[in-house]
Short mmCIF file of C-alpha atoms and ligand atoms in Angstrom, two decimals:
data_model
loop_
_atom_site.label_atom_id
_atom_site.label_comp_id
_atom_site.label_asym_id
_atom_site.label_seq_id
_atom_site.Cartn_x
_atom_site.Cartn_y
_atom_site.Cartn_z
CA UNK A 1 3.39 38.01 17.88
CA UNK A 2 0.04 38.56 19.36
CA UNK A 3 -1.24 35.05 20.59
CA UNK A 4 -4.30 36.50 22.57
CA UNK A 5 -5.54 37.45 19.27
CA UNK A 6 -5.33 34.15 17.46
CA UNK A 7 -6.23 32.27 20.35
CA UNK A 8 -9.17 34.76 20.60
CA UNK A 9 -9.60 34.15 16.54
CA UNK A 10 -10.09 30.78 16.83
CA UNK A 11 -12.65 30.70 19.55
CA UNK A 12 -14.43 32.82 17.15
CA UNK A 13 -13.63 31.22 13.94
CA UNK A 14 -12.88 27.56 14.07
CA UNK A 15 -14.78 25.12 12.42
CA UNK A 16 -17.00 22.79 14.14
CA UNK A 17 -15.71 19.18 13.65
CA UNK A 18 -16.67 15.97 15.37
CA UNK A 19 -13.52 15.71 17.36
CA UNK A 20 -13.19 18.94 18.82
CA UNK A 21 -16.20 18.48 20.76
CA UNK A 22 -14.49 15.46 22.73
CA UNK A 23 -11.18 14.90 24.69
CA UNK A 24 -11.85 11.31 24.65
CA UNK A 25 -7.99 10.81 24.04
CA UNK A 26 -8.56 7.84 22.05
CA UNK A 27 -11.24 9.80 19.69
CA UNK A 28 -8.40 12.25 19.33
CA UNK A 29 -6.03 9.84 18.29
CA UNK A 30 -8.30 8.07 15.85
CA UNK A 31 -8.78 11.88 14.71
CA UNK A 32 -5.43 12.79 14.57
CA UNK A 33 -4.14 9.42 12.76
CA UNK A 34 -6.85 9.83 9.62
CA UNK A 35 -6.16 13.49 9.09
CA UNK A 36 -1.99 12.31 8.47
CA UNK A 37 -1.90 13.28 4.84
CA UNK A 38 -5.47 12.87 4.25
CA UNK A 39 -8.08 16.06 3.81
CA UNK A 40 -10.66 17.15 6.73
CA UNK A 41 -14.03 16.49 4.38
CA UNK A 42 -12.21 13.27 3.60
CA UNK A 43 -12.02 11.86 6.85
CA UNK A 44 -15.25 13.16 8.49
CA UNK A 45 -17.36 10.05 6.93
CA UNK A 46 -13.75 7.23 7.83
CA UNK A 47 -14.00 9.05 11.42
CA UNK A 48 -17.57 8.33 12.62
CA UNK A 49 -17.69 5.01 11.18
CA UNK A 50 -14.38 4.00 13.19
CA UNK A 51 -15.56 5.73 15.98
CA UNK A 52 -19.20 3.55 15.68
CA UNK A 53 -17.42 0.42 15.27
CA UNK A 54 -14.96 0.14 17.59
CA UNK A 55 -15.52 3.27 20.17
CA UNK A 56 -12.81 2.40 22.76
CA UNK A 57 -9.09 0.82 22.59
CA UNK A 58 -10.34 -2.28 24.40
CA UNK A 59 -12.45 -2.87 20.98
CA UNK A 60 -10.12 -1.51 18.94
CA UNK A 61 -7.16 -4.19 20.70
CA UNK A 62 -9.75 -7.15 20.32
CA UNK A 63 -10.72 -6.15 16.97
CA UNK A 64 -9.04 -9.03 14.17
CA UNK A 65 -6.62 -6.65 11.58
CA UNK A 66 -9.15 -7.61 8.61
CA UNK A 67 -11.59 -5.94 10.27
CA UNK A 68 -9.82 -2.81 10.60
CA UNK A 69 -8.27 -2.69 7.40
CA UNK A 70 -11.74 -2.99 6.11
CA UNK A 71 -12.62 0.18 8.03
CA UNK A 72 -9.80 1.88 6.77
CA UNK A 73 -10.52 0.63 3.12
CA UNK A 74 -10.01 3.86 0.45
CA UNK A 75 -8.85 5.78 3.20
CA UNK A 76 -4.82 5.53 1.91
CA UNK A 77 -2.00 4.71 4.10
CA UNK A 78 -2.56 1.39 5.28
CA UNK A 79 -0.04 1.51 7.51
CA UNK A 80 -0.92 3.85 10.10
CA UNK A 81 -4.18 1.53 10.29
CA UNK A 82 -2.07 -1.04 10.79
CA UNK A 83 0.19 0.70 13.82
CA UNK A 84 -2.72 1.94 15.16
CA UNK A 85 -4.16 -1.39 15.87
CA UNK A 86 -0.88 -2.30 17.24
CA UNK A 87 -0.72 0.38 19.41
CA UNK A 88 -4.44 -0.14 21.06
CA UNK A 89 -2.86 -3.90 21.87
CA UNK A 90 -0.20 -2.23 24.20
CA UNK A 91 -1.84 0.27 25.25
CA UNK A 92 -4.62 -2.18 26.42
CA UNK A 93 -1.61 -4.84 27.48
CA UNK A 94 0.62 -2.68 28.93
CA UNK A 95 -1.19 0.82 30.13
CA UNK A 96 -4.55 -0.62 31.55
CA UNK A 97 -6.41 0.70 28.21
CA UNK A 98 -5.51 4.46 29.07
CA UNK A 99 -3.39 6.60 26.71
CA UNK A 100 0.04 7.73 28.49
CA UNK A 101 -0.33 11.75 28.90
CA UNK A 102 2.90 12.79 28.28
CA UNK A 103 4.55 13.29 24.63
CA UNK A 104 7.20 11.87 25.37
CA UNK A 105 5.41 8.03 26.68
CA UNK A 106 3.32 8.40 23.95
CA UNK A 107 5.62 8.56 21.08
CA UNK A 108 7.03 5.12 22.57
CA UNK A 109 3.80 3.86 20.84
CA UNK A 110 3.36 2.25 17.22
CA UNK A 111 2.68 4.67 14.61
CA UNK A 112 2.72 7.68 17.06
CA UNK A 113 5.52 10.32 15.43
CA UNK A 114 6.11 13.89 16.86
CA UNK A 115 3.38 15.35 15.60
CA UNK A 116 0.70 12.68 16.80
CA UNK A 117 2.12 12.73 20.60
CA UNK A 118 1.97 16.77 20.88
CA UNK A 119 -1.45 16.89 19.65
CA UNK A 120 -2.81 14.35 21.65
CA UNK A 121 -0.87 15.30 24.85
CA UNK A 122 -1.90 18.63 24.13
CA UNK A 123 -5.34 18.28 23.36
CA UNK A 124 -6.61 15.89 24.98
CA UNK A 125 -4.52 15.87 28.41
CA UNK A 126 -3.55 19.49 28.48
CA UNK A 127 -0.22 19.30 28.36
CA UNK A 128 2.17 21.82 27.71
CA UNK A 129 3.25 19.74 24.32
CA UNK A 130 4.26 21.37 21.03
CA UNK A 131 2.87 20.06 17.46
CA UNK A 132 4.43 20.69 13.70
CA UNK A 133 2.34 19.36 10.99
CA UNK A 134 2.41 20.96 7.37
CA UNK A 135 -0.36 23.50 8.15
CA UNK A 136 1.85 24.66 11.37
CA UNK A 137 5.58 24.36 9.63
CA UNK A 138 3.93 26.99 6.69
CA UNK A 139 2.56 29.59 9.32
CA UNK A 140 5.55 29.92 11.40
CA UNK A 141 8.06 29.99 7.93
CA UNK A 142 5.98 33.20 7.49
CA UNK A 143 5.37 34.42 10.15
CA UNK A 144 9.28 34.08 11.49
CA UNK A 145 10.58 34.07 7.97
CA UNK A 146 12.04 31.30 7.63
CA UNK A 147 14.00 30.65 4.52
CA UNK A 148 15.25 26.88 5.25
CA UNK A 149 13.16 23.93 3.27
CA UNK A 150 10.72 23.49 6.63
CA UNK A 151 10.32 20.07 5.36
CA UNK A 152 14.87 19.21 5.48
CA UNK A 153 16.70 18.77 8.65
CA UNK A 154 17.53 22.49 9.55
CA UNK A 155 13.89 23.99 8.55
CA UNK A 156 12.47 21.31 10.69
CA UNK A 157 14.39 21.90 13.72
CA UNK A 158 14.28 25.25 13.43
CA UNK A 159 10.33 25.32 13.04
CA UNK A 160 9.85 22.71 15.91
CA UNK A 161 12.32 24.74 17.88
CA UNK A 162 9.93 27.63 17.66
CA UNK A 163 6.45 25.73 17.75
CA UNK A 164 8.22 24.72 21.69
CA UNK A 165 9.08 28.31 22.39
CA UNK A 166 5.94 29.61 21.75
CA UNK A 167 4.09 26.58 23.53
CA UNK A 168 6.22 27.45 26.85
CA UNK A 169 4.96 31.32 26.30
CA UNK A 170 1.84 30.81 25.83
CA UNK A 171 -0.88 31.60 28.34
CA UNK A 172 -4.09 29.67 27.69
CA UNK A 173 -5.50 26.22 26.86
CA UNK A 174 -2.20 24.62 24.58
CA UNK A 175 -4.68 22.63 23.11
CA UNK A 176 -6.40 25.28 21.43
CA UNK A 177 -3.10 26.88 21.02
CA UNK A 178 -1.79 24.26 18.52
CA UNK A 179 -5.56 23.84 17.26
CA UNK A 180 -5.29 27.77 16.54
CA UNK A 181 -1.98 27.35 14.20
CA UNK A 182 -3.42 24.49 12.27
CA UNK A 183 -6.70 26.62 11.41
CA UNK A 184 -5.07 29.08 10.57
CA UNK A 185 -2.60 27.54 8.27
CA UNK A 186 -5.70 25.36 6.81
CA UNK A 187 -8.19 28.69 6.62
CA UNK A 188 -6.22 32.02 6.41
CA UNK A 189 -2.15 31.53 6.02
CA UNK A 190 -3.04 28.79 2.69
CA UNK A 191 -0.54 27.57 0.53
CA UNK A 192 -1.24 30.06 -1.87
CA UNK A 193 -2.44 33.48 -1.61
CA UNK A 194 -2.79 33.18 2.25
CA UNK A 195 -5.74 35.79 2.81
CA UNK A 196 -2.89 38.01 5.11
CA UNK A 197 -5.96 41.13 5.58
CA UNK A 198 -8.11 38.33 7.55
CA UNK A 199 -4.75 37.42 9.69
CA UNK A 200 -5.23 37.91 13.02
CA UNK A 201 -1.35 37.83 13.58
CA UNK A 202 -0.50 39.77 10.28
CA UNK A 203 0.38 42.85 12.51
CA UNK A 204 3.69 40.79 13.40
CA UNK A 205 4.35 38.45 11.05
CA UNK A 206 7.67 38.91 9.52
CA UNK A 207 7.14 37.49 5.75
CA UNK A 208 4.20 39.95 4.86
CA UNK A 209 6.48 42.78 6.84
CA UNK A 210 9.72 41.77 3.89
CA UNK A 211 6.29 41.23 0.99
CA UNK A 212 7.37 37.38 0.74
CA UNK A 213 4.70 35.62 2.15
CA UNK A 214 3.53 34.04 -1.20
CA UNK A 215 6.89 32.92 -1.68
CA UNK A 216 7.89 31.28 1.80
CA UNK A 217 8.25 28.18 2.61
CA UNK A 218 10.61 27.52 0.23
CA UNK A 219 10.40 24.05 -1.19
CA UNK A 220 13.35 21.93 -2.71
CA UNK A 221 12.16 20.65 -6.63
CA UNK A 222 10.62 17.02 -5.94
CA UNK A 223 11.57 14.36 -7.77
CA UNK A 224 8.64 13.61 -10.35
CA UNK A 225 6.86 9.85 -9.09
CA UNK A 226 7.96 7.29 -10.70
CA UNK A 227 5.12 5.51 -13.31
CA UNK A 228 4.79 2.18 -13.21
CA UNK A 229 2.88 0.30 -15.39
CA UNK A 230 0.28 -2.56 -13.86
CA UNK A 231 -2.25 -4.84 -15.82
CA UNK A 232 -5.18 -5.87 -13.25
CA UNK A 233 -7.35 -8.84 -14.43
CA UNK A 234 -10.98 -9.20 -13.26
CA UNK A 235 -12.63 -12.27 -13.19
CA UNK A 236 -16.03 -11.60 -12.67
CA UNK A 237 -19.95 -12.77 -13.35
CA UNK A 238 -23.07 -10.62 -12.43
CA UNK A 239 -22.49 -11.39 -9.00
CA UNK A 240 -19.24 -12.66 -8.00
CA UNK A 241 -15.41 -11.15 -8.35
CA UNK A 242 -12.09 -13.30 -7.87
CA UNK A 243 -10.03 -11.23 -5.16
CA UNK A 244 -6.54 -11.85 -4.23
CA UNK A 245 -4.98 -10.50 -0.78
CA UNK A 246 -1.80 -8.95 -0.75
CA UNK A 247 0.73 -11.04 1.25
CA UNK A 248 1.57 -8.88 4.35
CA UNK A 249 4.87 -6.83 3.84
CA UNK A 250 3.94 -6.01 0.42
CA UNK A 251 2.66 -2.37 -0.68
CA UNK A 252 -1.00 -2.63 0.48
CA UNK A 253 -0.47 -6.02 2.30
CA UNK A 254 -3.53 -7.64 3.86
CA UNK A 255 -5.69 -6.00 1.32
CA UNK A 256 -8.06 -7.93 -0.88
CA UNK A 257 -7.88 -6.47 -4.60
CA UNK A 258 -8.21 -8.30 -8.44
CA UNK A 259 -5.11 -9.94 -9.26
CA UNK A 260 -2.53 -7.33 -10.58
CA UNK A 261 0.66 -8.28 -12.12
CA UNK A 262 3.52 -5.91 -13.49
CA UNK A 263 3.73 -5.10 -17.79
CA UNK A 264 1.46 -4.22 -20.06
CA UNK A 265 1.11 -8.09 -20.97
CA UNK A 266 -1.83 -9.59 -19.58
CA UNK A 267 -1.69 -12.57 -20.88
CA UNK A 268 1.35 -13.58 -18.37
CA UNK A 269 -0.97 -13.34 -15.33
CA UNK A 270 -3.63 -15.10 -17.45
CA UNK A 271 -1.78 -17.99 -17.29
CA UNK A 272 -0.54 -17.83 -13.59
CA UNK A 273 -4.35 -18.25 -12.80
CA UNK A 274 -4.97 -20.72 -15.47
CA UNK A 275 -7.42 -18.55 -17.35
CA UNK A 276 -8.35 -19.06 -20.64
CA UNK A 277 -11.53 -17.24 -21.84
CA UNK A 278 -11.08 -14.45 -24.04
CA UNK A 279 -10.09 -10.96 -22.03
CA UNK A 280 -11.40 -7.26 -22.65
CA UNK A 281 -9.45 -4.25 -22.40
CA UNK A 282 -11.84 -2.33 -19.85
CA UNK A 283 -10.06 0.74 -19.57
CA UNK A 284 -6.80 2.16 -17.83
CA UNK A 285 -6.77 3.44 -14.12
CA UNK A 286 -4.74 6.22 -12.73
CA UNK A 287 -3.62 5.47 -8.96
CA UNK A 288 -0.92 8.33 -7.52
CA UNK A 289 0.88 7.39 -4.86
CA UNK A 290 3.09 9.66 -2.52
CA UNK A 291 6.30 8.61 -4.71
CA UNK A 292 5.01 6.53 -8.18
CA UNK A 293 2.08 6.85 -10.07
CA UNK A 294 0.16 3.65 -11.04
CA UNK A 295 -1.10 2.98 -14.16
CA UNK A 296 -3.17 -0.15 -14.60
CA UNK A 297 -4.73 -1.19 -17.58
CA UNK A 298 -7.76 -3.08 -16.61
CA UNK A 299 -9.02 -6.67 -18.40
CA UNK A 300 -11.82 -8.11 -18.06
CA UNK A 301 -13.14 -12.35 -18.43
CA UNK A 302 -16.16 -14.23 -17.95
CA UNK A 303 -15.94 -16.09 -14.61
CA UNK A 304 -16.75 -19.65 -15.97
CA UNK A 305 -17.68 -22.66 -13.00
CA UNK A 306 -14.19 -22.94 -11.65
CA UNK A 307 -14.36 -21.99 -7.75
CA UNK A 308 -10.77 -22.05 -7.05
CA UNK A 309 -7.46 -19.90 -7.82
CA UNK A 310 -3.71 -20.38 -6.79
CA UNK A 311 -2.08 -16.88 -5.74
CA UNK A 312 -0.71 -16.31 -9.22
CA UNK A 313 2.42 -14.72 -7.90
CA UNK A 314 4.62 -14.27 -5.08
CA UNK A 315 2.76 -11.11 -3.43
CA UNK A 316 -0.53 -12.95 -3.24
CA UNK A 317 -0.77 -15.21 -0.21
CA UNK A 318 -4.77 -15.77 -1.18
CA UNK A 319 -7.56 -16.06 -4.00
CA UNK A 320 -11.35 -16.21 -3.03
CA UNK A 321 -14.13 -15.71 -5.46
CA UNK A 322 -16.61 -12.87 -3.26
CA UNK A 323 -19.84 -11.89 -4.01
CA UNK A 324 -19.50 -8.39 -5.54
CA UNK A 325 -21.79 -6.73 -2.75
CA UNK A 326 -19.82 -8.18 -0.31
CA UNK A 327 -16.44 -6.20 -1.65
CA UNK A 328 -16.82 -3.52 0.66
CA UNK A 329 -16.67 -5.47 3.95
CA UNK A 330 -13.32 -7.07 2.67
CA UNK A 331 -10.07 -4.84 3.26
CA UNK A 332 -9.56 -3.02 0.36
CA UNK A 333 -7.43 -0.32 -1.09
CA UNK A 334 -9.26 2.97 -3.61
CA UNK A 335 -6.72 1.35 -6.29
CA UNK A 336 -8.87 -2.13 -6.39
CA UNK A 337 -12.55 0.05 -6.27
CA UNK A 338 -10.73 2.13 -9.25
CA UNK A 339 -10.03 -1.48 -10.95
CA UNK A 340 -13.68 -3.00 -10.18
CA UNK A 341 -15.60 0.50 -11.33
CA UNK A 342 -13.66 0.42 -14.58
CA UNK A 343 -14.49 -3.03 -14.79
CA UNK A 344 -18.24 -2.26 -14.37
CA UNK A 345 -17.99 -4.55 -11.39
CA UNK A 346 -19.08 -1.84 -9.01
CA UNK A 347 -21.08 0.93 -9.42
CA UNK A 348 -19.78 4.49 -9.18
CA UNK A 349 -19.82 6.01 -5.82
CA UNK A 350 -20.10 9.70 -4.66
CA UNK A 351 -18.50 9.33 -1.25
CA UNK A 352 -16.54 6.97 0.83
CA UNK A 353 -17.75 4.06 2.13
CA UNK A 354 -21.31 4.50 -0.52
CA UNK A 355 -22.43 1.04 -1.61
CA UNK A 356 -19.99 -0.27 0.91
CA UNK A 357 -21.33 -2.73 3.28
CA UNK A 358 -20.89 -1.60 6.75
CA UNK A 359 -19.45 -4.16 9.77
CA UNK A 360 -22.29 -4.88 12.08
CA UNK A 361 -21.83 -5.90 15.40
FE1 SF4 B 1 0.18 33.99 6.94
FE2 SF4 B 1 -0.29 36.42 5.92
FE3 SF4 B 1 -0.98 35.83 8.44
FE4 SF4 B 1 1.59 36.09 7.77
S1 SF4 B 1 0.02 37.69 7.69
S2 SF4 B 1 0.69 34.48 9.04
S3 SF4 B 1 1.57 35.22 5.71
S4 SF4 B 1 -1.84 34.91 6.56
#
């Protein structure tokens, strides 16, 4: 495999993105957290809003978890948030409020896996570090032709096995060397129909050699999500919304959302909350999560003059009635702005974080 000529590709051809033009470590690690599962164009807006907010780990450690949640709000995952903060407390209790170098300190860290310590010992400190994410696992099935499930135990060793081989070989920045296999897999070697005449490697890659590179990696058959059926009930006037916050420990804990409650029923959760004003069907949200898919028929009911809610179930640790333009500064998941747009509650948005009211410090 020629690795001068994708590491001379990507100094040619890489795309210009806010956080490879910094080796702030922590940058990268804020970088490198948001992109797990989640698209480039989706994090670019997330990214320089963390980054604004709370620049360093010293404001990141100080920083109270509502606050971050609320930064991470439609982003998904709200637990790498979550170990992220974590990990800014020790690294500011226990490392001085400097990143360990080395892969192998650095995945000692909350929330930091395999694939988060490589990249940030590699790009950030240089070191000789090797990095499998799902861009990296594809272009090395095909390019060593691998016909193990890269994403089982034996396609997974065997890919990281080679991702640390050719880290040890190569001679250049490893940085850009990891960098390099990720662009490639994300702009050339794609899913499908990887564009193998604008390869810079195609000359040795073994799965257009055999005329399988459309086929490889192999995949196992998933197992379809599981649907579960949710009613949501907004309580809501012009100006004001009843929110609930998910007890911590439960899926999306510590987020602030309109009361949901399991069924098709609503009248059940009705009750928990005492309501008794007549409720509109509002429509039916579609949430899809990595392993269920959510549907949630939304309800609707006039907010009369009461000011004050018990948790109507077990998963609710807290009701507050919040203005509705102050939504977006509470910790939120995309499920509850799903529920509150169907609900006419908020207005559509084109982007993350529009209509959202920004932290200030
Ligand atoms: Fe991927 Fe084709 Fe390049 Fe092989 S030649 S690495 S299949 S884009």
């Amino acid at each position: 495999m020629n690795k001068r000529a994708l590491l001379e590709w990507y100094g040619q051809s890489r795309r210009d993105l806010p956080w490879r033009r910094t080796r702030d470590p922590y940058a990268i690690w804020v970088s490198e957290t948001m992109l797990q599962q989640t698209r480039v164009d989706t994090v670019l807006p997330y990214y320089a809003r963390f980054l604004r907010e709370l620049p360093d780990v010293m404001s990141l450690a100080g920083a109270p978890e509502e606050r971050v949640l609320a930064l991470w709000s439609g982003l998904g995952y709200y637990r790498r948030a979550r170990m992220l903060h974590a990990a800014a407390k020790t690294v500011a209790g226990e490392h001085g409020g400097r990143l360990p170098e080395e892969a192998d300190a650095l995945r000692r860290l909350e929330g930091v896996g395999a694939y988060t310590a490589g990249a940030i010992a590699s790009i950030a400190f240089g070191k000789r570090a090797a990095l499998v994410d799902g861009n990296v696992a594809r272009v090395l099935a095909r390019l060593f032709a691998i016909e193990d499930d890269v994403k089982r135990t034996a396609g997974t060793a065997r890919v990281w096995a080679i991702a640390e081989r050719l880290v040890a070989e190569v001679d250049g920045p490893v940085g850009d060397w990891n960098q390099a296999l990720m662009e490639l897999g994300a702009m050339v070697c794609t899913p499908r129909d990887p564009r193998c005449g604008d390869c810079p490697v195609a000359a040795g890659c073994e799965a257009r050699a055999l005329g399988i590179a459309g086929e490889l990696p192999r995949v196992s058959a998933k197992r379809r999500p599981l649907t579960v059926k949710r009613v949501a009930l907004v309580i809501a006037s012009a100006s004001h919304v009843v929110l609930a916050r998910r007890r911590r420990g439960a899926l999306f804990g510590g987020l602030w959302e309109p009361p949901l409650a399991e069924g098709v029923d609503p009248r059940p959760l009705a009750s928990a909350l005492g309501i008794r004003t007549a409720l509109r069907a509002s429509g039916r949200v579609v949430h899809v999560l990595s392993h269920r898919r959510m549907e949630v028929d939304v309800f609707v009911t006039a907010l009369g003059k009461r000011r004050r809610w018990a948790p109507p179930g077990e998963e609710y640790d807290a009701v507050e009635l919040v203005r509705v333009d102050e939504v977006g500064s509470r910790p939120h998941s995309t499920l509850a702005r799903k529920v509150l747009r169907t609900a006419g509650v908020l207005p559509l948005a084109k982007a993350p974080g529009v209509g959202l009211r920004s932290h200030s410090k």
